[in-house]
Amino acid sequence: METTAFNPDNLVLGDSLPPGDPHGVSVHLPRWADTLGWASLEPRVLEAMTTGYPRFFIPRVVDHLSAKLLQTTRESPKGANGRMALLVSTRRYADICADFLKKQEKQQQTEEADGGGVGVWEVYWDGNLGPIGPKWDPKSGPHEPPGEYRPVGKEDISMVTYPAELWPEAKAVWQHTEFGISSRRATSWLEQTPVSGTNLGVNKNGMRGQRKTTGREPETAKTILRKRIADGQSAPNMKTGMAAIAETAIAIRTLHDASSRETTPCVVAVFGFLYVDTFKSLTRILNFSVSLYKYSESEIGRLEESLRDGLRLDALFTEFPGNPLLQSPDLTRLHRLSREYGFVLVVDDTVGTYANVNLPKECDVVCTSLTKMFSGGCNVMGGSVTLVPTSPWGDRLRVALRKGCDEEQGWFGEDVVIMEENSRDFEERVQEASANAEFVVDLLRKRGGEKGVVAEVYYPKGSDTQGTYDSFRKHSLKGATEEGEKGGYGFLVSIRFKTPAAAMAFYDALDVAKGPSLGTNFTLCCAYTLLAHYKELSWAAEYGVVEDLVRISVGLEEREWLRKRVDKALRAAESVLKGL
């Protein structure tokens, strides 16, 4: 089992996490001021970054490839000047992104108000590319394009070109859906295709040349992953966790339209303060009508009352437990409501993990970001959708998910192979990280109380929803050393300090890797609210996610290593508090 293979003391601002890995999915932000600088787009910080979390920071190798490809589109109306491009994994994803950008373009009343400034190109492995006409009427939205998709190869990609003034909207669709290509895919293109030279040509008739295929057995890796995840019950795996959420939502939209309600909006509820991009993907990109409910029994009561009064839900999305406050929703009660009122119950178990909790008994769909603890390596992205066999929606959702959604196109083979290798000891790592997190929580809670520096520690164990969490804990663990040994409480911890200054002092003094993401084999800390909600701090605070919240994803290090670092950081926070 892998532990921290680097000394955090040697890290500097902007270093890739893991250090030196060109495909690392986090970046080191050692001081609170660095996180604030990243959130506020401070040049000092942005110029130092060699990488970043791929949804928040488009990998530089992807930018480099898109610039090269964009140079070949000069026969398009505007040429390469004033143009930008998104590279996505499939034609279907390109159509969804293009549809969103065309709508934004019309709303902004830019020069080409008919949406003509947004184009879709198919880019083939032999270096040829060609512009593709619209696949469906934008009025129908991205949820159910008519007709069949023209087959493309595993290595082929799609490109969405757009006016540079639409960059903020393009960045939003990249971030909220995770449809973009991975750094490995971009690297493979730059190293192995004609795009690395100058002979890359435009193929106007769309004919595809020969493709180079990977030799690292991604098909075998996919089969192993299906068996490893939820006993093989998962639908086609996705390239990322947010893509899994988006694809599930699109499938639900398909069911909605099939019920002869296509003229009404798709209505979903979000229960609890979910990960930021889940909410924004549903509302901003997919244009769902979304109602937000806080984690509490009274909020379930409010939801039930609304359902009795005629609210017609298509789905409810929640997390178990939630990120970042680690509260556990009453899935049993929500499941009962889903059956009584006929909506799909979708649960994200990325933080809880199937190694610790058994959720399928009380939901219809489980979505997981495999990028996190399932991989642990912090160097590859992936996602999965598990359809519960006993769900009344199971067969229809399976058909909807597979319609136009080909995992072989979406998830790059090299990424699949790395994911399979990283996840071989997944359950063992979850057990160790969960035990370490409990150890860290005990250290933190001992420094609480009236005279302590810690105001509150958010963790399933010891929370007011622990009873709910316990009802879903695994009864026995794979490889347990003691009979009846149960699943743990997870690896994620959030802390609220008595003052913002104390939080900043703790963060700055904590000698661990610091940056976005969670579920890494090494301990990773972040100033969560600044990273996720910098532009909506007041709104986040209404749900208890305060500006100075500190989140720690506890890794596999030895307990003494953790104790020394946490204790040092707590003493720094206490010194600041006493000096006020």
Coordinates of C-alpha atoms in Angstrom, one line a residue:
M1 CA 0.0 0.0 0.0
E2 CA 1.4 3.3 -1.1
T3 CA 2.1 6.2 1.4
T4 CA 3.4 9.7 0.9
A5 CA 6.3 9.4 -1.5
F6 CA 7.4 13.0 -1.2
N7 CA 8.3 15.6 1.5
P8 CA 5.7 18.4 1.5
D9 CA 8.3 20.7 2.9
N10 CA 10.0 20.7 -0.5
L11 CA 7.0 21.8 -2.4
V12 CA 6.6 25.4 -3.7
L13 CA 3.6 27.3 -5.1
G14 CA 2.4 25.9 -8.4
D15 CA 4.0 22.5 -8.1
S16 CA 2.1 19.6 -9.5
L17 CA 0.6 17.2 -7.1
P18 CA 2.0 14.5 -7.1
P19 CA 5.3 16.4 -7.6
G20 CA 6.7 16.1 -11.1
D21 CA 3.8 14.2 -12.5
P22 CA 2.6 15.9 -15.8
H23 CA -0.8 14.4 -15.2
G24 CA -1.3 15.4 -11.6
V25 CA -4.8 16.5 -10.8
S26 CA -4.0 18.9 -8.1
V27 CA -1.6 21.8 -7.5
H28 CA 0.2 23.1 -4.4
L29 CA -1.1 26.3 -2.8
P30 CA 1.0 26.5 0.3
R31 CA -0.4 29.6 1.9
W32 CA -3.9 30.9 2.4
A33 CA -3.0 34.0 0.4
D34 CA -2.1 31.7 -2.5
T35 CA -5.5 30.2 -2.5
L36 CA -7.1 33.6 -2.4
G37 CA -4.8 34.7 -5.2
W38 CA -5.9 31.7 -7.3
A39 CA -9.5 32.4 -6.7
S40 CA -9.1 36.1 -7.5
L41 CA -7.0 35.4 -10.6
E42 CA -3.9 37.1 -9.2
P43 CA -1.1 37.0 -11.8
R44 CA 1.5 36.1 -9.2
V45 CA -0.3 32.8 -8.5
L46 CA -1.5 32.0 -12.0
E47 CA 1.9 32.4 -13.5
A48 CA 3.4 30.0 -11.0
M49 CA 1.0 27.2 -11.7
T50 CA 2.4 24.3 -13.7
T51 CA -0.9 22.5 -13.5
G52 CA -4.2 22.5 -11.6
Y53 CA -7.4 20.5 -11.0
P54 CA -8.3 19.8 -14.6
R55 CA -11.9 21.2 -14.4
F56 CA -10.7 24.4 -12.8
F57 CA -7.5 24.7 -14.8
I58 CA -7.4 23.4 -18.4
P59 CA -4.1 21.5 -18.6
R60 CA -1.5 23.4 -20.5
V61 CA -0.9 20.5 -22.9
V62 CA -4.6 20.6 -23.8
D63 CA -4.4 24.3 -24.5
H64 CA -1.3 23.7 -26.6
L65 CA -3.1 21.0 -28.7
S66 CA -6.2 23.2 -29.2
A67 CA -4.1 26.1 -30.4
K68 CA -2.4 23.8 -33.0
L69 CA -5.8 22.5 -34.2
L70 CA -7.3 25.9 -34.3
Q71 CA -4.6 27.1 -36.7
T72 CA -5.9 24.6 -39.3
T73 CA -9.5 26.1 -39.3
R74 CA -8.7 29.2 -41.2
E75 CA -11.3 28.5 -43.9
S76 CA -14.0 29.0 -41.3
P77 CA -15.7 32.5 -41.5
K78 CA -13.5 34.2 -38.9
G79 CA -10.3 32.2 -39.3
A80 CA -8.1 31.7 -36.3
N81 CA -8.1 35.3 -35.2
G82 CA -10.3 36.0 -32.2
R83 CA -11.2 32.3 -32.0
M84 CA -10.8 29.8 -29.2
A85 CA -11.5 26.1 -29.0
L86 CA -12.6 23.4 -26.5
L87 CA -11.4 19.8 -27.1
V88 CA -13.9 17.2 -25.9
S89 CA -14.0 13.4 -25.9
T90 CA -16.9 12.7 -28.1
R91 CA -19.1 14.2 -30.8
R92 CA -22.1 14.0 -28.4
Y93 CA -20.2 16.1 -25.8
A94 CA -19.3 18.6 -28.5
D95 CA -22.9 19.0 -29.5
I96 CA -23.9 19.6 -25.9
C97 CA -21.2 22.2 -25.4
A98 CA -21.9 23.9 -28.8
D99 CA -25.6 24.1 -28.0
F100 CA -24.9 25.8 -24.7
L101 CA -22.5 28.3 -26.2
K102 CA -24.9 29.2 -29.0
K103 CA -27.5 30.0 -26.5
Q104 CA -25.1 32.2 -24.6
E105 CA -24.0 33.9 -27.8
K106 CA -27.6 34.8 -28.6
Q107 CA -28.2 36.1 -25.1
Q108 CA -25.2 38.3 -25.3
Q109 CA -26.2 39.5 -28.8
T110 CA -22.7 39.2 -30.2
E111 CA -21.8 39.9 -33.8
E112 CA -23.2 36.6 -35.1
A113 CA -26.4 36.5 -33.1
D114 CA -27.7 33.4 -34.9
G115 CA -25.2 31.2 -33.2
G116 CA -23.0 30.9 -36.3
G117 CA -19.9 31.9 -34.4
V118 CA -19.9 28.4 -32.7
G119 CA -18.7 25.5 -34.8
V120 CA -18.1 21.7 -34.3
W121 CA -15.2 19.9 -35.9
E122 CA -14.3 16.2 -36.0
V123 CA -10.6 15.7 -35.5
Y124 CA -9.2 12.3 -36.7
W125 CA -6.2 10.4 -35.6
D126 CA -4.5 10.8 -38.9
G127 CA -4.4 14.5 -38.5
N128 CA -7.4 15.4 -40.7
L129 CA -10.3 17.3 -39.5
G130 CA -13.5 18.6 -40.9
P131 CA -16.4 21.0 -39.9
I132 CA -19.6 19.2 -38.9
G133 CA -23.0 20.7 -39.3
P134 CA -25.6 20.9 -36.5
K135 CA -26.8 17.5 -35.3
W136 CA -30.1 18.7 -34.1
D137 CA -32.3 21.7 -33.6
P138 CA -31.0 23.7 -30.7
K139 CA -34.5 24.2 -29.5
S140 CA -34.6 20.5 -28.6
G141 CA -31.7 21.0 -26.2
P142 CA -28.8 18.6 -25.6
H143 CA -30.8 15.8 -24.1
E144 CA -32.1 13.8 -27.1
P145 CA -30.6 14.4 -30.5
P146 CA -32.4 12.5 -33.3
G147 CA -30.7 10.0 -35.5
E148 CA -27.6 8.0 -35.1
Y149 CA -24.1 9.3 -34.5
R150 CA -21.6 8.7 -37.2
P151 CA -19.0 6.3 -35.7
V152 CA -15.6 7.7 -34.8
G153 CA -12.5 6.0 -33.6
K154 CA -11.3 5.6 -30.0
E155 CA -8.5 8.1 -30.5
D156 CA -10.6 10.6 -32.5
I157 CA -11.7 13.8 -30.7
S158 CA -14.1 16.6 -31.3
M159 CA -13.5 20.4 -31.2
V160 CA -15.9 23.2 -30.5
T161 CA -14.7 26.6 -31.8
Y162 CA -16.2 29.8 -30.6
P163 CA -15.6 33.6 -30.5
A164 CA -13.1 34.6 -27.8
E165 CA -15.6 36.7 -26.0
L166 CA -17.5 33.5 -25.0
W167 CA -14.4 32.2 -23.1
P168 CA -16.1 32.6 -19.6
E169 CA -19.1 30.5 -20.8
A170 CA -16.8 27.9 -22.5
K171 CA -14.8 27.6 -19.3
A172 CA -18.0 27.1 -17.4
V173 CA -19.2 24.2 -19.6
W174 CA -15.7 22.7 -19.3
Q175 CA -15.7 22.9 -15.5
H176 CA -19.3 21.9 -14.8
T177 CA -19.4 18.9 -17.1
E178 CA -15.8 17.5 -17.3
F179 CA -16.4 16.7 -20.9
G180 CA -13.0 17.9 -22.0
I181 CA -10.2 15.6 -23.0
S182 CA -7.5 14.5 -20.5
S183 CA -3.9 15.5 -20.4
R184 CA -2.9 12.0 -21.4
R185 CA -5.1 12.1 -24.5
A186 CA -3.6 15.5 -25.5
T187 CA -0.1 14.3 -24.9
S188 CA -0.7 11.2 -27.0
W189 CA -2.0 13.4 -29.9
L190 CA 1.0 15.8 -29.7
E191 CA 3.5 12.9 -29.6
Q192 CA 2.0 10.4 -32.1
T193 CA -0.1 12.2 -34.7
P194 CA 0.7 14.6 -37.5
V195 CA -0.6 17.5 -35.4
S196 CA 2.9 17.6 -33.9
G197 CA 4.2 18.7 -37.4
T198 CA 2.9 21.1 -40.0
N199 CA 1.0 18.8 -42.4
L200 CA -2.3 18.6 -40.5
G201 CA -5.0 19.0 -43.1
V202 CA -8.6 19.9 -43.3
N203 CA -10.8 17.1 -44.7
K204 CA -14.0 18.7 -46.0
N205 CA -15.8 15.5 -46.8
G206 CA -15.2 14.1 -43.3
M207 CA -13.5 10.9 -44.4
R208 CA -11.4 9.3 -41.7
G209 CA -7.9 7.9 -42.2
Q210 CA -6.2 5.0 -40.3
R211 CA -6.1 5.2 -36.5
K212 CA -3.3 4.2 -34.2
T213 CA -4.6 2.1 -31.3
T214 CA -3.2 1.7 -27.9
G215 CA -1.4 -1.5 -26.9
R216 CA -1.9 -1.4 -23.2
E217 CA -5.1 -3.4 -23.1
P218 CA -7.7 -0.8 -22.0
E219 CA -10.5 -3.2 -22.8
T220 CA -9.2 -5.7 -20.3
A221 CA -8.8 -2.8 -17.8
K222 CA -12.4 -1.8 -18.4
T223 CA -13.7 -5.3 -17.7
I224 CA -11.8 -5.5 -14.5
L225 CA -13.1 -2.1 -13.4
R226 CA -16.7 -3.1 -14.1
K227 CA -16.2 -6.1 -11.8
R228 CA -14.4 -4.1 -9.2
I229 CA -17.1 -1.4 -9.0
A230 CA -20.4 -2.5 -7.4
D231 CA -20.0 -6.2 -8.5
G232 CA -20.2 -5.2 -12.2
Q233 CA -23.6 -3.7 -11.9
S234 CA -22.4 -0.3 -13.3
A235 CA -23.5 1.1 -16.6
P236 CA -20.7 2.2 -19.0
N237 CA -18.0 3.9 -16.9
M238 CA -17.5 7.6 -17.6
K239 CA -14.4 9.7 -18.2
T240 CA -14.9 11.7 -15.0
G241 CA -17.2 12.0 -12.0
M242 CA -19.0 15.1 -13.2
A243 CA -19.5 13.5 -16.6
A244 CA -21.2 10.6 -14.7
I245 CA -23.5 13.2 -13.0
A246 CA -24.2 15.0 -16.3
E247 CA -24.9 11.7 -18.2
T248 CA -27.3 10.5 -15.4
A249 CA -29.1 13.9 -15.6
I250 CA -29.4 13.7 -19.4
A251 CA -30.8 10.1 -19.1
I252 CA -33.4 11.4 -16.6
R253 CA -34.2 14.1 -19.0
T254 CA -34.9 11.5 -21.7
L255 CA -37.3 9.7 -19.4
H256 CA -39.0 13.0 -18.6
D257 CA -39.6 13.7 -22.3
A258 CA -40.7 10.1 -23.0
S259 CA -43.5 10.6 -20.4
S260 CA -45.2 13.1 -22.8
R261 CA -44.0 16.1 -20.6
E262 CA -41.4 17.4 -23.1
T263 CA -43.1 20.8 -23.1
T264 CA -42.5 21.2 -19.3
P265 CA -39.1 21.7 -17.7
C266 CA -37.3 18.8 -16.1
V267 CA -37.7 19.3 -12.3
V268 CA -35.1 18.0 -9.8
A269 CA -34.4 18.5 -6.1
V270 CA -30.9 18.9 -4.7
F271 CA -30.9 17.7 -1.1
G272 CA -28.1 19.1 1.0
F273 CA -25.2 21.4 0.1
L274 CA -23.7 19.3 -2.7
Y275 CA -20.5 19.7 -4.5
V276 CA -20.6 23.0 -6.3
D277 CA -20.4 21.7 -9.9
T278 CA -23.3 19.2 -9.4
F279 CA -25.6 22.1 -8.8
K280 CA -24.2 24.2 -11.6
S281 CA -24.2 21.4 -14.1
L282 CA -27.9 20.8 -13.5
T283 CA -29.0 24.4 -13.5
R284 CA -26.6 26.3 -15.8
I285 CA -25.6 23.8 -18.4
L286 CA -28.6 21.4 -18.5
N287 CA -31.2 24.0 -17.7
F288 CA -33.1 22.0 -15.2
S289 CA -35.5 23.6 -12.7
V290 CA -33.8 22.9 -9.4
S291 CA -35.1 23.2 -5.8
L292 CA -32.4 23.2 -3.1
Y293 CA -33.1 21.7 0.4
K294 CA -30.8 21.8 3.4
Y295 CA -29.7 18.7 5.3
S296 CA -32.3 18.3 8.1
E297 CA -35.4 16.3 9.0
S298 CA -37.5 19.5 8.7
E299 CA -36.3 20.0 5.2
I300 CA -37.4 16.5 4.3
G301 CA -40.7 17.4 5.8
R302 CA -40.8 20.6 3.6
L303 CA -40.1 18.4 0.6
E304 CA -42.8 15.9 1.5
E305 CA -45.3 18.7 1.9
S306 CA -44.4 20.2 -1.5
L307 CA -44.9 16.7 -3.1
R308 CA -48.3 16.3 -1.4
D309 CA -49.2 19.8 -2.8
G310 CA -48.5 18.7 -6.3
L311 CA -44.8 19.2 -6.9
R312 CA -43.8 16.7 -9.6
L313 CA -40.1 15.7 -9.4
D314 CA -38.2 13.9 -12.0
A315 CA -35.2 13.2 -9.7
L316 CA -33.6 14.0 -6.4
F317 CA -29.8 14.3 -6.2
T318 CA -27.9 14.0 -2.9
E319 CA -24.5 13.0 -1.5
F320 CA -23.7 10.5 1.2
P321 CA -22.1 12.0 3.1
G322 CA -22.0 15.5 1.8
N323 CA -19.0 17.5 0.8
P324 CA -17.7 19.6 2.7
L325 CA -19.9 19.4 5.8
L326 CA -20.0 15.5 5.9
Q327 CA -23.7 15.4 6.9
S328 CA -25.6 12.2 6.0
P329 CA -29.2 12.5 4.5
D330 CA -31.9 10.2 5.6
L331 CA -31.9 8.0 2.5
T332 CA -34.5 5.6 3.9
R333 CA -37.0 8.4 4.1
L334 CA -36.0 9.9 0.8
H335 CA -36.2 6.5 -0.9
R336 CA -39.7 6.1 0.5
L337 CA -40.7 9.4 -1.0
S338 CA -39.2 8.5 -4.3
R339 CA -41.3 5.4 -4.5
E340 CA -44.5 7.1 -3.4
Y341 CA -44.1 10.1 -5.8
G342 CA -42.3 8.5 -8.7
F343 CA -38.9 10.2 -9.0
V344 CA -35.4 8.9 -9.4
L345 CA -33.1 9.0 -6.4
V346 CA -29.5 9.6 -7.3
V347 CA -26.7 9.4 -4.7
D348 CA -23.1 10.5 -5.0
D349 CA -21.0 8.2 -2.8
T350 CA -17.6 9.6 -3.7
V351 CA -16.8 10.7 -0.1
G352 CA -18.4 7.7 1.6
T353 CA -17.2 5.1 -1.0
Y354 CA -18.7 1.6 -1.4
A355 CA -15.8 0.3 0.8
N356 CA -17.4 2.0 3.8
V357 CA -21.1 2.3 3.1
N358 CA -23.8 0.2 1.3
L359 CA -26.1 2.6 -0.5
P360 CA -27.9 0.8 -3.3
K361 CA -30.5 -0.7 -1.0
E362 CA -32.1 2.8 -0.7
C363 CA -31.6 4.5 -4.0
D364 CA -31.8 4.1 -7.8
V365 CA -28.5 5.3 -9.1
V366 CA -25.1 5.7 -7.4
C367 CA -22.6 8.1 -9.1
T368 CA -18.9 8.1 -8.1
S369 CA -15.9 10.1 -9.0
L370 CA -13.2 7.5 -9.4
T371 CA -10.6 10.3 -9.6
K372 CA -10.7 10.5 -5.8
M373 CA -10.0 7.6 -3.4
F374 CA -10.8 4.9 -5.9
S375 CA -7.7 6.0 -7.7
G376 CA -5.8 7.6 -4.8
G377 CA -2.9 8.4 -7.1
C378 CA -4.1 11.9 -7.9
N379 CA -3.0 11.4 -11.5
V380 CA -6.0 10.1 -13.5
M381 CA -9.7 11.0 -13.8
G382 CA -12.7 8.7 -14.1
G383 CA -16.3 8.2 -13.0
S384 CA -18.9 5.5 -12.8
V385 CA -22.7 5.2 -12.7
T386 CA -24.1 2.2 -10.9
L387 CA -27.7 1.3 -11.7
V388 CA -29.5 -0.5 -8.8
P389 CA -31.0 -3.8 -10.2
T390 CA -34.1 -3.5 -8.1
S391 CA -34.9 0.0 -9.2
P392 CA -38.1 0.5 -11.2
W393 CA -36.2 2.9 -13.4
G394 CA -33.2 0.6 -13.9
D395 CA -34.0 -0.8 -17.4
R396 CA -35.1 2.5 -18.8
L397 CA -32.2 4.4 -17.4
R398 CA -29.8 1.8 -18.8
V399 CA -31.2 2.3 -22.3
A400 CA -31.1 6.1 -21.9
L401 CA -27.5 6.0 -20.7
R402 CA -26.3 3.9 -23.5
K403 CA -28.2 6.0 -26.2
G404 CA -25.4 7.9 -27.9
C405 CA -23.1 7.4 -24.9
D406 CA -20.1 5.2 -25.8
E407 CA -17.6 4.8 -23.0
E408 CA -14.9 3.6 -25.5
Q409 CA -15.0 7.1 -27.0
G410 CA -15.3 9.0 -23.8
W411 CA -12.6 7.5 -21.6
F412 CA -9.1 7.5 -23.0
G413 CA -7.5 4.0 -23.0
E414 CA -4.3 5.1 -21.2
D415 CA -6.4 6.7 -18.4
V416 CA -8.4 3.5 -18.1
V417 CA -5.2 1.4 -17.6
I418 CA -3.8 3.8 -15.0
M419 CA -7.1 3.8 -13.1
E420 CA -7.2 0.0 -13.0
E421 CA -3.6 -0.1 -11.7
N422 CA -4.2 2.6 -9.1
S423 CA -7.4 1.0 -7.7
R424 CA -6.2 -2.5 -7.1
D425 CA -5.8 -1.9 -3.3
F426 CA -8.7 0.5 -3.1
E427 CA -10.6 -1.0 -0.1
E428 CA -7.4 -1.5 1.9
R429 CA -6.5 2.2 1.4
V430 CA -10.0 3.4 2.3
Q431 CA -9.8 1.5 5.6
E432 CA -6.4 2.9 6.4
A433 CA -7.3 6.5 5.4
S434 CA -10.6 6.3 7.4
A435 CA -8.7 5.1 10.5
N436 CA -6.2 8.0 10.1
A437 CA -9.0 10.5 9.7
E438 CA -10.6 9.4 13.0
F439 CA -7.2 9.9 14.6
V440 CA -6.9 13.4 13.2
V441 CA -10.5 14.2 14.2
D442 CA -9.7 13.2 17.8
L443 CA -6.7 15.5 17.8
L444 CA -8.8 18.4 16.5
R445 CA -11.8 17.9 18.9
K446 CA -9.5 17.9 21.9
R447 CA -8.6 21.5 21.0
G448 CA -12.2 22.6 20.9
G449 CA -14.6 23.6 23.7
E450 CA -15.0 27.1 25.2
K451 CA -11.3 27.7 25.5
G452 CA -10.1 25.9 22.4
V453 CA -9.3 27.2 19.0
V454 CA -11.5 24.8 17.1
A455 CA -15.1 25.8 16.9
E456 CA -16.4 22.7 15.1
V457 CA -15.1 19.5 13.4
Y458 CA -17.3 18.2 10.6
Y459 CA -17.0 14.4 10.3
P460 CA -19.6 11.6 10.2
K461 CA -18.5 10.1 13.5
G462 CA -19.7 12.4 16.3
S463 CA -22.0 14.4 14.0
D464 CA -25.8 14.8 14.6
T465 CA -26.3 12.5 11.6
Q466 CA -24.0 9.7 12.7
G467 CA -27.0 7.4 13.4
T468 CA -28.0 7.8 9.8
Y469 CA -24.5 7.1 8.6
D470 CA -24.2 4.0 10.8
S471 CA -27.4 2.5 9.3
F472 CA -25.5 2.3 6.0
R473 CA -22.1 1.3 7.2
K474 CA -20.8 -2.0 5.8
H475 CA -21.5 -4.8 8.3
S476 CA -18.1 -6.4 7.5
L477 CA -15.1 -5.3 5.6
K478 CA -13.2 -7.2 3.0
G479 CA -10.0 -8.5 4.5
A480 CA -11.2 -7.5 8.0
T481 CA -8.9 -8.7 10.8
E482 CA -11.6 -9.0 13.4
E483 CA -15.0 -10.6 13.1
G484 CA -17.8 -8.1 12.6
E485 CA -15.3 -5.2 11.7
K486 CA -17.4 -2.5 10.1
G487 CA -16.8 0.1 7.5
G488 CA -15.2 3.3 8.6
Y489 CA -16.3 7.0 8.6
G490 CA -14.3 8.1 5.7
F491 CA -11.1 10.1 5.0
L492 CA -12.6 13.6 4.7
V493 CA -12.6 16.2 7.6
S494 CA -13.6 19.8 7.6
I495 CA -12.9 22.3 10.4
R496 CA -14.3 25.7 11.4
F497 CA -12.0 27.7 13.7
K498 CA -13.0 30.3 16.3
T499 CA -11.7 33.1 14.1
P500 CA -10.8 33.5 10.4
A501 CA -7.2 34.5 11.5
A502 CA -6.9 31.2 13.4
A503 CA -8.0 29.2 10.3
M504 CA -5.5 31.0 8.1
A505 CA -2.7 30.4 10.7
F506 CA -3.6 26.7 10.9
Y507 CA -3.6 26.3 7.1
D508 CA -0.3 28.1 6.6
A509 CA 1.4 26.1 9.3
L510 CA 0.1 22.7 8.3
D511 CA 3.1 20.9 6.6
V512 CA 1.1 18.8 4.1
A513 CA 0.3 19.1 0.4
K514 CA -2.3 21.8 -0.1
G515 CA -4.6 22.2 -3.1
P516 CA -7.9 21.2 -4.8
S517 CA -9.2 17.6 -4.9
L518 CA -9.7 14.9 -2.2
G519 CA -9.2 11.2 -1.8
T520 CA -5.5 11.2 -2.4
N521 CA -3.1 8.6 -0.9
F522 CA -1.2 11.6 0.6
T523 CA -2.9 14.1 3.0
L524 CA -4.2 17.1 1.1
C525 CA -5.6 20.2 2.7
C526 CA -7.5 23.1 1.1
A527 CA -9.3 26.4 1.9
Y528 CA -12.4 24.8 0.5
T529 CA -14.8 27.8 0.2
L530 CA -12.3 30.0 -1.5
L531 CA -11.7 27.3 -4.1
A532 CA -15.3 26.4 -4.7
H533 CA -17.4 29.4 -3.9
Y534 CA -15.3 32.5 -4.1
K535 CA -17.9 34.4 -6.2
E536 CA -20.8 33.4 -3.9
L537 CA -19.4 33.5 -0.4
S538 CA -22.5 34.9 1.2
W539 CA -24.7 32.3 -0.4
A540 CA -22.4 29.4 0.7
A541 CA -22.4 30.8 4.3
E542 CA -26.2 30.5 4.4
Y543 CA -25.7 26.8 4.2
G544 CA -22.9 26.7 6.9
V545 CA -20.0 26.7 4.4
V546 CA -18.1 29.6 5.9
E547 CA -15.4 31.5 4.0
D548 CA -12.6 30.3 6.4
L549 CA -13.6 26.6 6.3
V550 CA -10.5 24.3 6.2
R551 CA -10.9 20.8 4.6
I552 CA -8.5 18.0 5.0
S553 CA -8.4 14.8 3.0
V554 CA -6.4 12.5 5.3
G555 CA -4.0 10.1 3.6
L556 CA -2.0 7.0 4.4
E557 CA 0.8 8.4 6.3
E558 CA 1.9 7.1 9.7
R559 CA 0.0 8.4 12.7
E560 CA 3.0 10.1 14.3
W561 CA 3.7 11.9 11.0
L562 CA 0.2 13.2 11.1
R563 CA 0.2 14.0 14.8
K564 CA 3.3 16.2 14.6
R565 CA 2.0 18.2 11.7
V566 CA -1.6 18.7 13.0
D567 CA -0.3 19.6 16.4
K568 CA 2.1 22.2 15.0
A569 CA -0.7 23.8 13.0
L570 CA -3.0 23.9 16.0
R571 CA -0.4 25.6 18.1
A572 CA 0.0 28.2 15.4
A573 CA -3.7 28.8 15.4
E574 CA -3.8 29.0 19.2
S575 CA -1.0 31.6 19.2
V576 CA -3.0 33.8 16.8
L577 CA -6.2 33.4 18.9
K578 CA -4.4 34.3 22.1
G579 CA -2.9 37.3 20.5
L580 CA -6.2 38.8 19.5

